[in-house]
Coordinates of C-alpha atoms in Angstrom, one line a residue:
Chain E
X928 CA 39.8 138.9 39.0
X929 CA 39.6 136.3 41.7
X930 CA 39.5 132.6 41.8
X931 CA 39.1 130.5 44.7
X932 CA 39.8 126.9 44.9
X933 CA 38.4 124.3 48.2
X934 CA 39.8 121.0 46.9
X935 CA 37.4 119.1 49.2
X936 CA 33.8 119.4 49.0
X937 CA 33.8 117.2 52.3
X938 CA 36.0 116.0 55.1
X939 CA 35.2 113.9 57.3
X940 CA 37.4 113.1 60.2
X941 CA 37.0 111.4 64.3
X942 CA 36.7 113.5 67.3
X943 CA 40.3 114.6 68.8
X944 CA 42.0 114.0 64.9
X945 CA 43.9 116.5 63.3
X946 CA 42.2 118.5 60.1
X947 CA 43.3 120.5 57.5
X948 CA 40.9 121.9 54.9
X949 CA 43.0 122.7 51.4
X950 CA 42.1 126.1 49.5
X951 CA 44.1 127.4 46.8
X952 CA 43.6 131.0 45.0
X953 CA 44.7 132.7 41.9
X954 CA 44.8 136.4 41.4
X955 CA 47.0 138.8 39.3
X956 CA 47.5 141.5 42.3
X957 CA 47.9 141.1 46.3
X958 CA 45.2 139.7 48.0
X959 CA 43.8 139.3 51.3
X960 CA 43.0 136.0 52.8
X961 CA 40.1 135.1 54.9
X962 CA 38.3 131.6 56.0
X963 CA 34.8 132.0 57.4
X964 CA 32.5 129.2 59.1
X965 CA 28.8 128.4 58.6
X966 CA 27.0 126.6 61.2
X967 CA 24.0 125.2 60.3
X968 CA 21.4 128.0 59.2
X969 CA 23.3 130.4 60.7
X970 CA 25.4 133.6 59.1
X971 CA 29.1 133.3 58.3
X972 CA 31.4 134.0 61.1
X973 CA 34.7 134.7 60.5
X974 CA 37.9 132.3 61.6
X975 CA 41.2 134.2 60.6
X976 CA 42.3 136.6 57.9
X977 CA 45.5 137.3 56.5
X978 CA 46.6 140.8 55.7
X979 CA 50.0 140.9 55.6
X980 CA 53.0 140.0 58.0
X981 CA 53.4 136.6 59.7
X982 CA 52.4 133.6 57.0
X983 CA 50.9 132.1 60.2
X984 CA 47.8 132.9 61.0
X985 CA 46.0 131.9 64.5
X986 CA 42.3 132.3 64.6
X987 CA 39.3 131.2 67.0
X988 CA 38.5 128.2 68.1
X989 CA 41.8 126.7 68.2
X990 CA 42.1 127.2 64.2
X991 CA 45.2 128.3 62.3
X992 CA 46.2 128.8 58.7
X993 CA 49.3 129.3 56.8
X994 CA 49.6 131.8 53.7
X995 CA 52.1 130.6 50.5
X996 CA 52.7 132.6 48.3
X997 CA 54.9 130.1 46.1
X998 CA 52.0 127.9 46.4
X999 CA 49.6 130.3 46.5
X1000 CA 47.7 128.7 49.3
X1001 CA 46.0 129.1 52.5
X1002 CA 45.2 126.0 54.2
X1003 CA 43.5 125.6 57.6
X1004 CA 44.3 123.4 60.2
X1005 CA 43.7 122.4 63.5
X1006 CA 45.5 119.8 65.6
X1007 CA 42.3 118.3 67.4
X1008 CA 38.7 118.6 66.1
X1009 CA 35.8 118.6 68.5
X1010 CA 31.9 117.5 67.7
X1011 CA 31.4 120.8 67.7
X1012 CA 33.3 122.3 64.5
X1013 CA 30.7 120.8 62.5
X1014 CA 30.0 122.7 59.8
X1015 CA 31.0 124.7 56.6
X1016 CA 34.2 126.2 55.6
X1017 CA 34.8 128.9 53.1
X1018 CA 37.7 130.3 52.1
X1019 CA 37.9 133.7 50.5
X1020 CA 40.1 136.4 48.9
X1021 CA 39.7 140.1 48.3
X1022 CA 41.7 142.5 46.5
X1023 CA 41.8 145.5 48.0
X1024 CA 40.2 147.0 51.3
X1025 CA 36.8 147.6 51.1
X1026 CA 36.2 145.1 47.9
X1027 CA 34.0 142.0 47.2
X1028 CA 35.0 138.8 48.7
X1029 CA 35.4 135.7 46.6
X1030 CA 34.4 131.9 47.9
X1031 CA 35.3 129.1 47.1
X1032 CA 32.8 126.2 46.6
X1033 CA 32.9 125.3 50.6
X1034 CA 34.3 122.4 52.7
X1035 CA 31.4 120.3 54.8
X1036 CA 33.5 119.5 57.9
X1037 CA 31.5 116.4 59.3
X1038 CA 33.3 115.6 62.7
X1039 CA 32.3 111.8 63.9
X1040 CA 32.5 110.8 67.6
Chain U
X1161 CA 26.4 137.9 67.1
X1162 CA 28.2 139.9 64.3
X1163 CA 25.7 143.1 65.0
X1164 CA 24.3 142.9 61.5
X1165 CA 21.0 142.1 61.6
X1166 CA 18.4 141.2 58.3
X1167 CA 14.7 141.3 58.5
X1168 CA 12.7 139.0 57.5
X1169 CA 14.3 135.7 58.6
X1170 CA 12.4 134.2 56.2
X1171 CA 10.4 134.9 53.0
X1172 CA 7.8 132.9 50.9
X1173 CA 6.6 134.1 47.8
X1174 CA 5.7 133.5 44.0
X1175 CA 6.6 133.7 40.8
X1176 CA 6.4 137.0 39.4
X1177 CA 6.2 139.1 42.8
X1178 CA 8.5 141.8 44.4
X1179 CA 10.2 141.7 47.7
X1180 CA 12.4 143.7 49.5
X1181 CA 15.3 142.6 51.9
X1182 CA 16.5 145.0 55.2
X1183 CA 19.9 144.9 56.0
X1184 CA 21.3 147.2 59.0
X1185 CA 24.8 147.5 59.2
X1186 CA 27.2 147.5 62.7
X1187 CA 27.3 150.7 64.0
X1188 CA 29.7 152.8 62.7
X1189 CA 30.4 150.6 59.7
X1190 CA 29.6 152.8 56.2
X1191 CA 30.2 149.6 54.0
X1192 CA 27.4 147.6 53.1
X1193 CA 27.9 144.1 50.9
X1194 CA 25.4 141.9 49.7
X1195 CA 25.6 138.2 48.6
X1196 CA 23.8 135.5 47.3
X1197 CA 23.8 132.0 48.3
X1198 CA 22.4 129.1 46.5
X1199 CA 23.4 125.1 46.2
X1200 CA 24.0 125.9 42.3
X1201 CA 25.9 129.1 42.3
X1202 CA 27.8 129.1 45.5
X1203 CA 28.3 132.3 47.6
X1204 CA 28.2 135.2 44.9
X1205 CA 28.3 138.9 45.8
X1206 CA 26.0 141.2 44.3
X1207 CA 26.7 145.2 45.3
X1208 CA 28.3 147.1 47.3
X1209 CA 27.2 150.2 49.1
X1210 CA 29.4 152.7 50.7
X1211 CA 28.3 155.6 53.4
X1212 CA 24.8 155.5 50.4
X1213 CA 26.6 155.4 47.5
X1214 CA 27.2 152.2 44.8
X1215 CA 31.0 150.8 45.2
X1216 CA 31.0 147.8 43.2
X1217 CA 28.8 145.9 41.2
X1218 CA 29.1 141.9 41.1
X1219 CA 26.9 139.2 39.2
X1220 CA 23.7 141.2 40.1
X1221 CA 20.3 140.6 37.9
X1222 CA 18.9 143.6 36.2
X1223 CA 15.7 142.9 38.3
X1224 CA 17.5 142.9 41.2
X1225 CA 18.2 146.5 42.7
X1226 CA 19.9 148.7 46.5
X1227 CA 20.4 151.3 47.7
X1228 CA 21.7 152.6 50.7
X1229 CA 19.8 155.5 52.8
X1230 CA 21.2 157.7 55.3
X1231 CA 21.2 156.0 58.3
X1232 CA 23.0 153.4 55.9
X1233 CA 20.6 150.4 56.7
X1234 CA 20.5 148.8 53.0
X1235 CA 17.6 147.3 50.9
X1236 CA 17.8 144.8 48.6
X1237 CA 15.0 144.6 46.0
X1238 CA 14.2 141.6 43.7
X1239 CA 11.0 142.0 41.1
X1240 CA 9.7 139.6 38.7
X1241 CA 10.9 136.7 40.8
X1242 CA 11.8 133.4 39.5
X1243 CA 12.0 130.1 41.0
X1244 CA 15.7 130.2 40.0
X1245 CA 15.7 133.5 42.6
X1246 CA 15.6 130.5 45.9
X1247 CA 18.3 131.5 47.9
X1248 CA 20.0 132.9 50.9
X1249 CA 20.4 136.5 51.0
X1250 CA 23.3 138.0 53.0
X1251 CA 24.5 141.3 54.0
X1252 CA 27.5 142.0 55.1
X1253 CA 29.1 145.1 56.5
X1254 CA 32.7 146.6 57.2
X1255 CA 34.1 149.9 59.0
X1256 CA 36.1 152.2 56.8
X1257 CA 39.1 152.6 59.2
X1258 CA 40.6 150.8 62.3
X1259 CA 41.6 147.3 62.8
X1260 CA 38.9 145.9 61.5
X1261 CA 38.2 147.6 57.9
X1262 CA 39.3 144.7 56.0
X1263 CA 37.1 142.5 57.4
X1264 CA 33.3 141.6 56.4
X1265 CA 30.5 140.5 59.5
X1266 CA 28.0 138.7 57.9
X1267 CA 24.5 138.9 58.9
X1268 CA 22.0 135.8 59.3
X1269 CA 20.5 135.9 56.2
X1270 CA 17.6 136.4 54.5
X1271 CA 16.1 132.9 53.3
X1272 CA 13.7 133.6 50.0
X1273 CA 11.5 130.9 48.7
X1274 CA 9.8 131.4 45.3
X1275 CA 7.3 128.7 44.7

């Protein structure tokens, strides 16, 4: 089984500062590694995965996360925040192709002008 | 847009009642998820269908039911609801091969109210 960790329930931060939303995970096989975004009442939309490869992860909106192993973390990070990334972050981990998705608890990104 | 869609946006009911959630997948994509979000529980998945057959099973109530039909839209059915049953219902769905098949698009949601 799965466990996800988000070790902020909220962040606040000013427009143009740099963010990083902590999530840890434990698992006793491989996993893959996902963050997704909730806007208000909308669905979740997905940021950035990791599969495999590269520990550095790039996803949309100017978002980026970095997998470690040792640590057993995926933290995401992006150097300036806008009004606009408002919103929910989730991080997740699935064990196989084609299997369930585990959150975590969810970070409230509150971004102030 | 993810290109999952879920009908109805919203749903109002009472105690006791039945009520049945559409999900339709992507096209192409034969993996259909569904989840459960609420303020106590978090996001918690609940089954798994793949190409109309059940995959996985998570923390789903034995008065909750799927199923999956041919043209692999998805149903979620919840009977003798409780208040406790308040919630945002999500499907998700995946493609079984190409670039893409290990990741989930998430529908809007379903947002049930049992008063």
């Amino acid at each position: 089984a799965q466990s996800v960790t988000q070790l902020d329930s909220q962040v606040p931060v000013f427009e143009e500062a740099p963010v990083e939303l902590r999530c840890n995970y434990s698992s006793s096989v491989s996993v893959y590694l996902f963050w997704y975004v909730q806007y208000p009442n909308q669905g979740l939309q997905l940021l950035l995965k990791y599969l495999s490869g590269s520990t550095l992860v790039k996803g949309i909106n100017g978002f980026e996360a970095e997998f470690n192993k040792s640590q057993t973390s995926f933290h995401l990070r992006k150097p300036s925040v806008h009004i606009s990334d408002t919103a929910e972050y989730f991080c997740a981990v699935s064990a196989r192709w084609g299997s369930r998705l585990t959150f975590g608890e969810g970070t409230q990104l509150t971004v102030n002008p | 847009d993810s290109g999952v869609t879920q009908t109805p946006k919203h749903l109002i009911t009472a105690t006791g009642q039945r009520v049945t959630l559409r999900c339709s997948p992507r096209s192409g994509d034969l993996s259909v998820y569904w989840y459960q979000q609420s303020l106590d529980q978090g996001l918690q998945f609940l089954i798994q269908y793949y190409n109309g057959e059940e995959r996985a099973k998570g923390n789903i109530l034995e008065r909750f039911s799927a199923q999956q039909f041919p043209d692999l839209h998805s149903e979620l059915n919840l009977s003798s609801l409780e208040l406790g049953d308040s919630a945002l219902y999500f499907c998700a769905s995946s493609p079984a091969l190409g670039p893409a098949k290990h990741t989930q698009y998430f529908g809007p949601g379903t947002r049930l109210t049992v008063l």
